[in-house]
mmCIF file of C-alpha atoms in Angstrom:
data_model
loop_
_atom_site.group_PDB
_atom_site.id
_atom_site.type_symbol
_atom_site.label_atom_id
_atom_site.label_comp_id
_atom_site.label_asym_id
_atom_site.label_seq_id
_atom_site.Cartn_x
_atom_site.Cartn_y
_atom_site.Cartn_z
ATOM 1 C CA MET A 1084 -11.925 18.112 -44.045
ATOM 2 C CA LEU A 1085 -11.078 18.146 -40.373
ATOM 3 C CA GLY A 1086 -8.793 15.378 -39.158
ATOM 4 C CA THR A 1087 -9.790 12.993 -36.367
ATOM 5 C CA VAL A 1088 -7.819 13.129 -33.146
ATOM 6 C CA GLY A 1089 -6.210 9.743 -32.498
ATOM 7 C CA CYS A 1090 -6.668 7.749 -29.292
ATOM 8 C CA VAL A 1091 -5.530 4.375 -27.918
ATOM 9 C CA GLY A 1092 -8.654 2.611 -29.201
ATOM 10 C CA ASP A 1093 -7.754 3.472 -32.777
ATOM 11 C CA ASP A 1094 -4.937 0.892 -32.687
ATOM 12 C CA LEU A 1095 -7.434 -1.921 -31.913
ATOM 13 C CA ASP A 1096 -9.581 -1.355 -35.000
ATOM 14 C CA PRO A 1097 -9.032 -4.089 -37.651
ATOM 15 C CA ALA A 1098 -7.520 -3.059 -40.937
ATOM 16 C CA PRO A 1099 -10.140 -2.487 -43.633
ATOM 17 C CA THR A 1100 -10.685 -5.340 -46.091
ATOM 18 C CA GLY A 1101 -12.287 -5.497 -49.473
ATOM 19 C CA SER A 1102 -13.405 -2.597 -51.587
ATOM 20 C CA GLN A 1103 -13.694 0.638 -49.668
ATOM 21 C CA PRO A 1104 -15.254 3.925 -50.746
ATOM 22 C CA THR A 1105 -12.758 6.528 -51.837
ATOM 23 C CA PRO A 1106 -12.612 9.257 -49.189
ATOM 24 C CA ASP A 1107 -13.202 12.848 -50.133
ATOM 25 C CA THR A 1108 -9.707 14.264 -49.997
ATOM 26 C CA GLU A 1109 -10.652 17.850 -50.808
ATOM 27 C CA ALA A 1110 -10.047 20.201 -47.899
ATOM 28 C CA ASP A 1111 -12.916 22.225 -46.566
ATOM 29 C CA PRO A 1112 -12.788 25.806 -47.867
ATOM 30 C CA VAL A 1113 -11.130 28.298 -45.545
ATOM 31 C CA PRO A 1114 -13.769 30.715 -44.208
ATOM 32 C CA ASP A 1115 -13.456 34.257 -45.502
ATOM 33 C CA PRO A 1116 -12.631 36.390 -42.426
ATOM 34 C CA THR A 1117 -14.163 39.442 -44.093
ATOM 35 C CA ALA A 1118 -17.585 37.866 -44.737
ATOM 36 C CA ARG A 1119 -19.032 38.942 -41.370
ATOM 37 C CA PHE A 1120 -18.221 42.607 -41.868
ATOM 38 C CA ASP A 1121 -19.176 45.516 -44.113
ATOM 39 C CA PHE A 1122 -16.301 46.470 -46.401
ATOM 40 C CA SER A 1123 -18.451 48.168 -49.031
ATOM 41 C CA CYS A 1124 -16.573 51.458 -48.579
ATOM 42 C CA VAL A 1125 -13.142 50.039 -49.440
ATOM 43 C CA GLY A 1126 -11.532 52.135 -52.164
ATOM 44 C CA GLN A 1127 -14.135 54.887 -52.004
ATOM 45 C CA ALA A 1128 -12.936 58.481 -52.050
ATOM 46 C CA LEU A 1129 -13.004 60.499 -48.842
ATOM 47 C CA PRO A 1130 -15.630 63.267 -48.583
ATOM 48 C CA GLY A 1131 -14.878 66.243 -50.823
ATOM 49 C CA LYS A 1132 -17.083 68.837 -49.086
ATOM 50 C CA ALA A 1133 -17.768 69.734 -45.469
ATOM 51 C CA SER A 1134 -20.370 71.575 -43.446
ATOM 52 C CA ASP A 1135 -19.343 75.002 -42.189
ATOM 53 C CA PRO A 1136 -19.151 75.213 -39.268
ATOM 54 C CA VAL A 1137 -18.906 71.651 -38.016
ATOM 55 C CA MET A 1138 -20.394 71.236 -34.545
ATOM 56 C CA ILE A 1139 -19.006 68.623 -32.170
ATOM 57 C CA SER A 1140 -20.682 67.429 -28.987
ATOM 58 C CA ALA A 1141 -18.064 65.407 -27.104
ATOM 59 C CA LEU A 1142 -18.069 63.311 -23.940
ATOM 60 C CA THR A 1143 -14.862 63.138 -21.904
ATOM 61 C CA ASN A 1144 -14.460 59.887 -20.009
ATOM 62 C CA ASP A 1145 -12.051 57.657 -18.111
ATOM 63 C CA SER A 1146 -10.793 54.794 -20.290
ATOM 64 C CA TYR A 1147 -10.926 52.253 -17.471
ATOM 65 C CA THR A 1148 -14.221 52.995 -15.741
ATOM 66 C CA GLY A 1149 -16.004 54.525 -18.723
ATOM 67 C CA GLY A 1150 -17.333 57.188 -16.373
ATOM 68 C CA LEU A 1151 -17.687 60.746 -17.612
ATOM 69 C CA LEU A 1152 -15.067 63.221 -16.365
ATOM 70 C CA PRO A 1153 -15.586 66.965 -15.851
ATOM 71 C CA GLY A 1154 -12.806 69.480 -16.283
ATOM 72 C CA VAL A 1155 -10.949 67.802 -19.142
ATOM 73 C CA ALA A 1156 -9.158 70.353 -21.321
ATOM 74 C CA VAL A 1157 -9.947 69.525 -24.944
ATOM 75 C CA GLU A 1158 -8.139 70.899 -27.974
ATOM 76 C CA LEU A 1159 -9.180 70.063 -31.519
ATOM 77 C CA ARG A 1160 -6.111 70.610 -33.665
ATOM 78 C CA ALA A 1161 -5.401 70.636 -37.393
ATOM 79 C CA VAL A 1162 -3.079 67.900 -38.607
ATOM 80 C CA ASP A 1163 -1.640 70.314 -41.183
ATOM 81 C CA GLY A 1164 0.173 73.057 -39.308
ATOM 82 C CA ASP A 1165 -0.721 71.655 -35.868
ATOM 83 C CA HIS A 1166 -2.706 74.715 -34.812
ATOM 84 C CA ILE A 1167 -5.739 74.803 -32.518
ATOM 85 C CA LEU A 1168 -9.076 74.867 -34.352
ATOM 86 C CA ALA A 1169 -11.278 74.864 -31.246
ATOM 87 C CA ALA A 1170 -10.842 74.397 -27.503
ATOM 88 C CA ALA A 1171 -13.110 73.823 -24.516
ATOM 89 C CA ALA A 1172 -13.188 72.279 -21.052
ATOM 90 C CA SER A 1173 -15.770 69.611 -20.352
ATOM 91 C CA ASP A 1174 -18.512 70.780 -18.002
ATOM 92 C CA ALA A 1175 -19.729 69.210 -14.766
ATOM 93 C CA THR A 1176 -21.460 66.455 -16.740
ATOM 94 C CA GLY A 1177 -18.408 65.638 -18.891
ATOM 95 C CA VAL A 1178 -19.730 67.360 -22.018
ATOM 96 C CA ALA A 1179 -17.575 69.558 -24.252
ATOM 97 C CA THR A 1180 -18.966 71.482 -27.218
ATOM 98 C CA LEU A 1181 -16.749 72.705 -30.047
ATOM 99 C CA ALA A 1182 -17.383 74.541 -33.313
ATOM 100 C CA VAL A 1183 -14.912 74.307 -36.186
ATOM 101 C CA ALA A 1184 -14.839 76.599 -39.212
ATOM 102 C CA THR A 1185 -13.982 74.512 -42.270
ATOM 103 C CA GLY A 1186 -14.465 76.816 -45.242
ATOM 104 C CA TYR A 1187 -16.539 73.923 -46.611
ATOM 105 C CA ASP A 1188 -13.424 71.771 -47.017
ATOM 106 C CA PRO A 1189 -12.884 68.566 -44.992
ATOM 107 C CA VAL A 1190 -10.215 69.128 -42.337
ATOM 108 C CA PRO A 1191 -7.870 66.396 -41.051
ATOM 109 C CA THR A 1192 -7.915 66.845 -37.275
ATOM 110 C CA TYR A 1193 -6.970 65.229 -34.011
ATOM 111 C CA GLY A 1194 -7.969 65.792 -30.417
ATOM 112 C CA ARG A 1195 -5.763 66.423 -27.395
ATOM 113 C CA MET A 1196 -7.186 65.751 -23.918
ATOM 114 C CA ILE A 1197 -5.506 66.793 -20.661
ATOM 115 C CA HIS A 1198 -6.801 66.048 -17.172
ATOM 116 C CA ALA A 1199 -5.060 66.101 -13.795
ATOM 117 C CA GLY A 1200 -4.212 62.594 -12.644
ATOM 118 C CA HIS A 1201 -4.455 61.105 -16.139
ATOM 119 C CA VAL A 1202 -2.032 60.432 -18.970
ATOM 120 C CA ASP A 1203 -2.127 63.056 -21.729
ATOM 121 C CA SER A 1204 -4.270 61.444 -24.409
ATOM 122 C CA TYR A 1205 -4.793 62.024 -28.119
ATOM 123 C CA LEU A 1206 -7.528 60.885 -30.491
ATOM 124 C CA TYR A 1207 -7.270 60.518 -34.263
ATOM 125 C CA PRO A 1208 -10.459 59.774 -36.225
ATOM 126 C CA SER A 1209 -10.282 57.553 -39.302
ATOM 127 C CA GLY A 1210 -10.828 60.419 -41.728
ATOM 128 C CA PRO A 1211 -11.145 64.191 -42.005
ATOM 129 C CA LEU A 1212 -13.733 66.236 -40.139
ATOM 130 C CA TRP A 1213 -16.565 67.037 -42.538
ATOM 131 C CA ARG A 1214 -19.902 66.857 -40.730
ATOM 132 C CA ASP A 1215 -21.395 67.362 -37.276
ATOM 133 C CA GLU A 1216 -20.462 64.802 -34.628
ATOM 134 C CA ARG A 1217 -22.628 63.922 -31.633
ATOM 135 C CA ASN A 1218 -21.581 62.006 -28.518
ATOM 136 C CA MET A 1219 -17.959 61.710 -29.622
ATOM 137 C CA PHE A 1220 -16.082 60.003 -26.787
ATOM 138 C CA LEU A 1221 -12.752 61.545 -25.827
ATOM 139 C CA PRO A 1222 -11.170 59.101 -23.345
ATOM 140 C CA VAL A 1223 -8.228 59.767 -21.044
ATOM 141 C CA LEU A 1224 -6.082 56.988 -19.629
ATOM 142 C CA SER A 1225 -5.207 56.592 -15.956
ATOM 143 C CA PRO A 1226 -1.529 55.914 -15.117
ATOM 144 C CA ALA A 1227 -2.483 52.931 -12.953
ATOM 145 C CA TRP A 1228 -4.343 51.171 -15.765
ATOM 146 C CA ARG A 1229 -1.593 52.022 -18.244
ATOM 147 C CA ASP A 1230 0.950 50.312 -15.981
ATOM 148 C CA GLU A 1231 -1.357 47.333 -15.483
ATOM 149 C CA LEU A 1232 -1.856 46.889 -19.226
ATOM 150 C CA ALA A 1233 1.888 47.149 -19.864
ATOM 151 C CA GLY A 1234 2.384 44.394 -17.304
ATOM 152 C CA TYR A 1235 -0.105 42.122 -19.058
ATOM 153 C CA ALA A 1236 1.675 42.868 -22.351
ATOM 154 C CA GLY A 1237 5.049 42.027 -20.786
ATOM 155 C CA VAL A 1238 6.700 45.367 -21.533
ATOM 156 C CA ASP A 1239 8.486 48.010 -19.469
ATOM 157 C CA LEU A 1240 7.209 51.447 -20.435
ATOM 158 C CA ASP A 1241 9.739 53.869 -21.923
ATOM 159 C CA PRO A 1242 8.734 57.461 -20.992
ATOM 160 C CA SER A 1243 10.415 58.798 -24.142
ATOM 161 C CA ARG A 1244 7.967 56.779 -26.250
ATOM 162 C CA GLY A 1245 4.199 56.438 -26.372
ATOM 163 C CA ILE A 1246 1.293 54.019 -26.649
ATOM 164 C CA VAL A 1247 -0.629 53.904 -29.930
ATOM 165 C CA GLU A 1248 -4.004 52.222 -29.528
ATOM 166 C CA VAL A 1249 -5.868 51.187 -32.680
ATOM 167 C CA ILE A 1250 -9.557 50.256 -32.753
ATOM 168 C CA VAL A 1251 -10.396 48.495 -36.018
ATOM 169 C CA THR A 1252 -13.923 48.898 -37.409
ATOM 170 C CA ASP A 1253 -15.724 48.106 -40.646
ATOM 171 C CA CYS A 1254 -17.583 50.568 -42.876
ATOM 172 C CA ALA A 1255 -20.636 50.439 -40.585
ATOM 173 C CA GLY A 1256 -18.616 51.131 -37.441
ATOM 174 C CA GLU A 1257 -18.699 47.550 -36.147
ATOM 175 C CA ARG A 1258 -15.583 46.293 -34.351
ATOM 176 C CA VAL A 1259 -13.583 43.922 -36.546
ATOM 177 C CA GLU A 1260 -12.293 40.590 -35.252
ATOM 178 C CA GLY A 1261 -9.430 38.846 -37.041
ATOM 179 C CA ALA A 1262 -7.404 41.841 -38.255
ATOM 180 C CA THR A 1263 -3.646 42.246 -37.916
ATOM 181 C CA VAL A 1264 -1.968 45.586 -37.200
ATOM 182 C CA ALA A 1265 1.680 46.395 -37.983
ATOM 183 C CA PHE A 1266 3.169 49.632 -36.661
ATOM 184 C CA ASP A 1267 5.809 51.662 -38.505
ATOM 185 C CA PRO A 1268 8.058 52.485 -36.719
ATOM 186 C CA PRO A 1269 7.617 49.229 -34.817
ATOM 187 C CA ALA A 1270 6.270 48.966 -31.291
ATOM 188 C CA ASP A 1271 8.194 47.037 -28.651
ATOM 189 C CA ALA A 1272 5.055 44.938 -28.118
ATOM 190 C CA VAL A 1273 1.623 44.699 -29.757
ATOM 191 C CA ALA A 1274 -1.289 43.583 -27.576
ATOM 192 C CA TYR A 1275 -4.492 42.273 -29.161
ATOM 193 C CA TRP A 1276 -6.657 42.488 -26.077
ATOM 194 C CA ASP A 1277 -9.326 40.024 -25.085
ATOM 195 C CA PRO A 1278 -12.613 41.586 -23.867
ATOM 196 C CA THR A 1279 -11.363 41.613 -20.254
ATOM 197 C CA PHE A 1280 -8.143 43.472 -21.144
ATOM 198 C CA THR A 1281 -6.122 40.952 -19.126
ATOM 199 C CA ASP A 1282 -4.941 38.612 -21.908
ATOM 200 C CA ALA A 1283 -2.652 39.963 -24.625
ATOM 201 C CA SER A 1284 -1.730 36.617 -26.194
ATOM 202 C CA ALA A 1285 -3.934 36.832 -29.311
ATOM 203 C CA THR A 1286 -2.274 37.343 -32.693
ATOM 204 C CA GLN A 1287 -5.231 39.167 -34.273
ATOM 205 C CA THR A 1288 -7.904 41.538 -33.058
ATOM 206 C CA THR A 1289 -10.614 39.945 -30.939
ATOM 207 C CA ILE A 1290 -14.279 40.966 -30.822
ATOM 208 C CA ASN A 1291 -13.405 44.398 -29.406
ATOM 209 C CA GLY A 1292 -11.155 45.332 -32.356
ATOM 210 C CA HIS A 1293 -8.300 46.564 -30.123
ATOM 211 C CA ALA A 1294 -4.578 46.484 -30.948
ATOM 212 C CA TRP A 1295 -2.213 48.430 -28.683
ATOM 213 C CA GLY A 1296 1.362 49.242 -29.665
ATOM 214 C CA PHE A 1297 3.582 49.834 -26.624
ATOM 215 C CA ASN A 1298 6.743 51.964 -26.711
ATOM 216 C CA VAL A 1299 6.171 53.362 -30.192
ATOM 217 C CA PRO A 1300 8.854 55.985 -30.968
ATOM 218 C CA ALA A 1301 7.572 59.552 -30.725
ATOM 219 C CA GLY A 1302 6.691 61.047 -34.109
ATOM 220 C CA GLU A 1303 4.642 60.079 -37.146
ATOM 221 C CA VAL A 1304 3.272 56.539 -37.083
ATOM 222 C CA HIS A 1305 1.626 54.402 -39.746
ATOM 223 C CA ALA A 1306 -0.460 51.375 -38.812
ATOM 224 C CA THR A 1307 -0.969 48.837 -41.611
ATOM 225 C CA ILE A 1308 -4.223 46.967 -41.002
ATOM 226 C CA THR A 1309 -5.155 43.837 -42.940
ATOM 227 C CA ILE A 1310 -7.873 41.205 -42.785
ATOM 228 C CA GLY A 1311 -8.207 38.611 -45.516
ATOM 229 C CA ASP A 1312 -7.573 40.393 -48.807
ATOM 230 C CA VAL A 1313 -8.592 43.800 -47.403
ATOM 231 C CA THR A 1314 -5.911 46.370 -46.587
ATOM 232 C CA TYR A 1315 -7.093 49.504 -44.833
ATOM 233 C CA ARG A 1316 -6.455 53.005 -46.109
ATOM 234 C CA ASP A 1317 -3.234 54.455 -44.702
ATOM 235 C CA TRP A 1318 -3.936 57.222 -42.182
ATOM 236 C CA ALA A 1319 -0.931 58.636 -40.356
ATOM 237 C CA VAL A 1320 -1.132 59.461 -36.654
ATOM 238 C CA ARG A 1321 1.487 60.512 -34.117
ATOM 239 C CA SER A 1322 2.985 58.906 -31.056
ATOM 240 C CA TYR A 1323 3.707 61.246 -28.152
ATOM 241 C CA ALA A 1324 6.242 60.678 -25.383
ATOM 242 C CA ASP A 1325 4.714 59.334 -22.159
ATOM 243 C CA SER A 1326 1.214 59.616 -23.670
ATOM 244 C CA ARG A 1327 -1.514 57.530 -25.293
ATOM 245 C CA THR A 1328 -2.798 57.961 -28.849
ATOM 246 C CA LEU A 1329 -6.137 56.392 -29.806
ATOM 247 C CA SER A 1330 -6.655 55.847 -33.525
ATOM 248 C CA TRP A 1331 -10.081 54.807 -34.791
ATOM 249 C CA ARG A 1332 -9.611 53.032 -38.105
ATOM 250 C CA ALA A 1333 -12.243 52.331 -40.734
ATOM 251 C CA PRO A 1334 -11.460 50.985 -44.220
#
């Protein structure tokens, strides 16, 4: 039961006399933070078979403006062995098309995006590549916005370390509000951005599902994501010096 905020007038009320009804002292139940989201896939096995080849139609864009960018060099790389599976440059409309031979086995992959005037950027999906992907956004971060965000987060950027950005979703791809993200190794600062990306004071993800770790040591990184009694599947990514890693995370 919610308490009543006191005020001066409360002191003027006479003390109760006679028999009074016994108040309900049971606390209201705490809302389940997971109830709004689809967690039906929690604990399910990852896909065991893949299409061959897998076709990817990607859109390269600026993280700040959202506008499509031509001329972004895109590499799709294998997590195991770190070799290039496919490469392309986005065309005049910001579209890049890649084909990946899988041998019918799902392939853990990540994307590397390089564009003049932008921070080298990396993208890790929340699972292995196993089927065709359409309109996959591959964003690159501008140095000016990176510096602005670091300022809002109250951190001085260390060029020997990187930014690891996590976007938390549910099984249906909806952004998850109310999740916590812990980075290992730790970040110097974790920013749970508000929708305007100017307020980093939240202690859990807001409606956009974003959690940014600043100055994460270069190398393998694990992000432990929890909401209520749900803990997300562990999916290692990497932090890169003076770069930004985007990690989409589904349960």
